[in-house]
Amino acid sequence: MGDRFRTIVDLDATAEDAEALAERALAWLVAEGIVLAEQTHCVFGQPVRPPGPHWARTAAPEDSDGNPSDGLAVTTGRTVFHGGQDQAEWADCPGCGGRTLFGPGGEEQDDPWADDALSHGDGDAADAGDEEWQLFSAAVGAWHATGEGYVECRHCAVDVPVTDWIWQPGCFALGHLGLEFWNWPEFRPEFVAELGRQLGGHRTVVVWGKL
Ligand SMILES: [Zn+2]
């Protein structure tokens, strides 16, 4: 079975304002009856607030996961929020919209990296996607360590901050504030949008997975 999580990450929260934003979001979630104010137990060492009387306002009507059984944990500080998979299949450049595919099987027909891989004679074009992934992975690691990391877009040749890439949904988010809902049904999009408004109109993204 495992434990499922769905994390709403504020992409615009900074190291400086993440704590205040977390408090603001929590106050709203408690006032709406979505979670209770008191932290009652822990999931993987993190204290969680259990579902409130109106938790169903957050849930997509078609979700079959049923009632939430754990609750909300809040993470602040520079964090790589990742979903259940080891890696994303793609990321889109926010500037030109060009897509970078990751391996294995991540090569494109006109992919110069694929040609490069083939010219080395291993004959495995999937190496191209793997190589792209290494670049992104290194940039994510640099961001986690220093707060800065860049990947050059191979379509437009712009050095794009790793925080600005648009990842395949659910896989990754880099940010300073994450609201982690454990064993909670799928979110209604309106709930995620309203939470973004409560966070000052910040951009949000949902990352999900299972541990
Ligand atoms: Zn680009």
Coordinates of C-alpha atoms and ligand atoms in Angstrom, one line a residue:
M1 CA 0.0 0.0 0.0
G2 CA 2.5 2.7 1.1
D3 CA 1.8 6.2 2.1
R4 CA 0.7 8.7 -0.5
F5 CA 1.6 12.3 -0.4
R6 CA 0.4 15.3 -2.4
T7 CA 2.5 18.4 -1.9
I8 CA 1.5 21.9 -2.9
V9 CA 4.7 23.9 -3.5
D10 CA 4.8 27.7 -3.5
L11 CA 7.2 28.5 -6.4
D12 CA 7.5 32.1 -5.4
A13 CA 8.1 31.9 -1.7
T14 CA 11.6 33.0 -0.7
A15 CA 13.9 31.9 2.1
E16 CA 12.9 35.1 3.9
D17 CA 9.1 34.9 3.6
A18 CA 8.5 31.2 3.6
E19 CA 7.8 31.0 7.4
A20 CA 5.3 33.9 7.3
L21 CA 3.6 32.4 4.3
A22 CA 3.3 29.0 6.0
E23 CA 1.6 30.6 8.9
R24 CA -0.8 32.5 6.7
A25 CA -1.6 29.3 4.7
L26 CA -2.1 27.3 7.9
A27 CA -4.4 30.0 9.4
W28 CA -6.6 29.9 6.3
L29 CA -6.7 26.1 6.2
V30 CA -7.7 25.9 9.9
A31 CA -10.3 28.7 9.5
E32 CA -11.8 26.8 6.5
G33 CA -12.0 23.6 8.5
I34 CA -9.7 21.8 6.1
V35 CA -7.2 20.8 8.8
L36 CA -7.3 21.0 12.6
A37 CA -5.0 23.5 14.4
E38 CA -3.4 20.9 16.6
Q39 CA -0.6 18.6 15.5
T40 CA -1.6 15.2 16.7
H41 CA 0.9 12.6 15.3
C42 CA 3.8 12.2 13.0
V43 CA 4.3 10.8 9.5
F44 CA 7.9 9.9 8.8
G45 CA 9.0 12.0 11.7
Q46 CA 7.1 15.1 10.6
P47 CA 4.2 16.3 12.8
V48 CA 0.9 16.5 11.0
R49 CA -2.4 18.3 11.5
P50 CA -5.3 16.0 10.9
P51 CA -8.2 16.6 8.5
G52 CA -10.8 19.1 9.6
P53 CA -14.6 18.9 9.3
H54 CA -14.5 20.4 5.8
W55 CA -11.6 18.5 4.3
A56 CA -13.8 17.4 1.4
R57 CA -13.7 20.9 0.0
T58 CA -10.2 20.1 -1.2
A59 CA -11.0 16.8 -2.9
A60 CA -11.7 16.2 -6.5
P61 CA -15.2 14.6 -6.7
E62 CA -14.1 11.7 -8.9
D63 CA -11.2 10.7 -6.6
S64 CA -11.5 7.1 -5.4
D65 CA -8.8 7.4 -2.7
G66 CA -11.5 8.0 -0.1
N67 CA -11.2 9.8 3.2
P68 CA -7.9 11.3 4.2
S69 CA -6.3 9.3 7.0
D70 CA -3.3 11.4 8.0
G71 CA -2.9 15.1 7.5
L72 CA -0.9 18.2 6.7
A73 CA 2.9 18.6 7.3
V74 CA 4.5 21.9 6.4
T75 CA 8.1 22.2 5.1
T76 CA 9.9 25.4 4.9
G77 CA 13.5 26.1 3.7
R78 CA 15.2 25.4 0.4
T79 CA 13.9 22.0 -0.6
V80 CA 13.8 19.7 -3.6
F81 CA 10.3 18.4 -3.6
H82 CA 10.1 15.2 -5.6
G83 CA 7.4 12.8 -6.5
G84 CA 7.5 9.1 -6.5
Q85 CA 9.6 8.6 -9.6
D86 CA 13.3 8.8 -9.7
Q87 CA 13.3 11.2 -12.5
A88 CA 11.0 13.2 -14.7
E89 CA 10.5 12.3 -18.4
W90 CA 10.8 15.9 -19.6
A91 CA 11.1 19.5 -18.7
D92 CA 10.0 22.5 -20.8
C93 CA 12.0 25.7 -21.2
P94 CA 10.0 28.7 -19.8
G95 CA 11.4 31.0 -22.5
C96 CA 11.0 29.2 -25.8
G97 CA 8.8 26.3 -24.8
G98 CA 11.2 23.8 -26.1
R99 CA 11.1 20.4 -24.5
T100 CA 14.0 18.5 -23.2
L101 CA 13.4 14.7 -23.0
F102 CA 15.2 12.5 -20.5
G103 CA 16.3 9.0 -21.0
P104 CA 16.1 6.1 -21.2
G105 CA 14.3 6.5 -24.5
G106 CA 14.5 10.2 -24.2
E107 CA 16.1 11.0 -27.5
E108 CA 14.4 12.9 -30.3
Q109 CA 14.9 12.3 -34.0
D110 CA 16.7 15.5 -34.5
D111 CA 18.5 15.5 -31.2
P112 CA 22.1 16.5 -31.5
W113 CA 22.9 14.8 -28.3
A114 CA 21.7 11.5 -29.8
D115 CA 24.1 12.0 -32.8
D116 CA 26.8 12.6 -30.3
A117 CA 26.0 9.5 -28.4
L118 CA 25.9 7.4 -31.6
S119 CA 29.2 8.9 -32.8
H120 CA 30.8 7.4 -29.7
G121 CA 29.9 4.1 -31.0
D122 CA 27.9 2.7 -28.1
G123 CA 24.9 2.7 -30.4
D124 CA 22.5 3.4 -27.5
A125 CA 20.7 6.6 -28.3
A126 CA 19.0 6.5 -24.9
D127 CA 22.4 7.8 -23.5
A128 CA 21.4 11.2 -24.9
G129 CA 18.5 11.5 -22.6
D130 CA 20.5 10.2 -19.7
E131 CA 23.2 12.9 -20.4
E132 CA 20.5 15.6 -20.4
W133 CA 19.3 14.3 -17.1
Q134 CA 22.8 14.5 -15.6
L135 CA 22.9 18.2 -16.5
F136 CA 19.6 18.9 -14.8
S137 CA 20.4 16.7 -11.9
A138 CA 23.7 18.6 -11.4
A139 CA 21.9 21.9 -11.6
V140 CA 19.2 20.8 -9.0
G141 CA 22.1 19.7 -6.7
A142 CA 23.8 23.1 -7.2
W143 CA 20.6 24.9 -6.4
H144 CA 20.0 22.8 -3.3
A145 CA 23.5 23.5 -2.1
T146 CA 23.9 27.2 -3.0
G147 CA 20.5 28.5 -4.1
E148 CA 21.6 28.8 -7.7
G149 CA 21.7 26.4 -10.6
Y150 CA 21.3 26.8 -14.3
V151 CA 20.7 24.6 -17.3
E152 CA 21.3 25.9 -20.8
C153 CA 18.3 25.2 -23.0
R154 CA 19.4 23.3 -26.1
H155 CA 16.7 24.9 -28.1
C156 CA 17.3 28.6 -27.4
A157 CA 20.7 28.4 -25.8
V158 CA 19.6 30.5 -22.9
D159 CA 21.0 29.7 -19.4
V160 CA 17.7 29.0 -17.6
P161 CA 17.6 29.0 -13.8
V162 CA 16.7 25.4 -12.8
T163 CA 13.8 26.8 -10.6
D164 CA 12.1 28.1 -13.8
W165 CA 12.0 25.0 -15.9
I166 CA 8.5 23.5 -16.2
W167 CA 8.6 19.9 -15.2
Q168 CA 6.4 17.0 -16.2
P169 CA 3.5 17.4 -13.7
G170 CA 3.9 15.7 -10.3
C171 CA 7.6 15.0 -10.5
F172 CA 9.6 17.9 -9.2
A173 CA 9.4 21.3 -7.7
L174 CA 12.1 23.5 -6.2
G175 CA 11.0 25.9 -3.6
H176 CA 11.0 27.2 0.0
L177 CA 7.5 26.2 1.1
G178 CA 5.6 22.9 0.7
L179 CA 2.3 21.9 2.1
E180 CA 2.4 18.1 2.3
F181 CA -0.9 16.4 2.5
W182 CA -0.4 12.8 3.6
N183 CA -2.8 10.0 2.5
W184 CA -5.2 12.7 1.2
P185 CA -7.5 12.4 -1.8
E186 CA -6.7 14.1 -5.1
F187 CA -7.1 17.9 -5.0
R188 CA -9.8 19.8 -6.7
P189 CA -8.1 22.4 -9.0
E190 CA -10.1 25.2 -7.4
F191 CA -8.7 24.4 -4.0
V192 CA -5.1 24.6 -5.3
A193 CA -5.9 27.9 -7.1
E194 CA -7.5 29.4 -3.9
L195 CA -4.5 28.4 -1.8
G196 CA -2.3 30.2 -4.4
R197 CA -4.4 33.3 -3.9
Q198 CA -4.1 33.0 -0.1
L199 CA -0.3 32.9 -0.6
G200 CA -0.5 36.3 -2.3
G201 CA -1.2 35.1 -5.8
H202 CA 1.9 33.0 -5.9
R203 CA 2.5 30.3 -8.5
T204 CA 1.9 26.8 -7.1
V205 CA 2.6 23.3 -8.4
V206 CA 1.5 19.9 -7.0
V207 CA 4.0 17.1 -6.6
W208 CA 2.7 13.7 -5.7
G209 CA 3.9 10.2 -5.0
K210 CA 4.0 7.2 -2.7
L211 CA 6.5 6.1 -0.1
Ligands
ZN1 ZN 14.6 27.5 -24.5

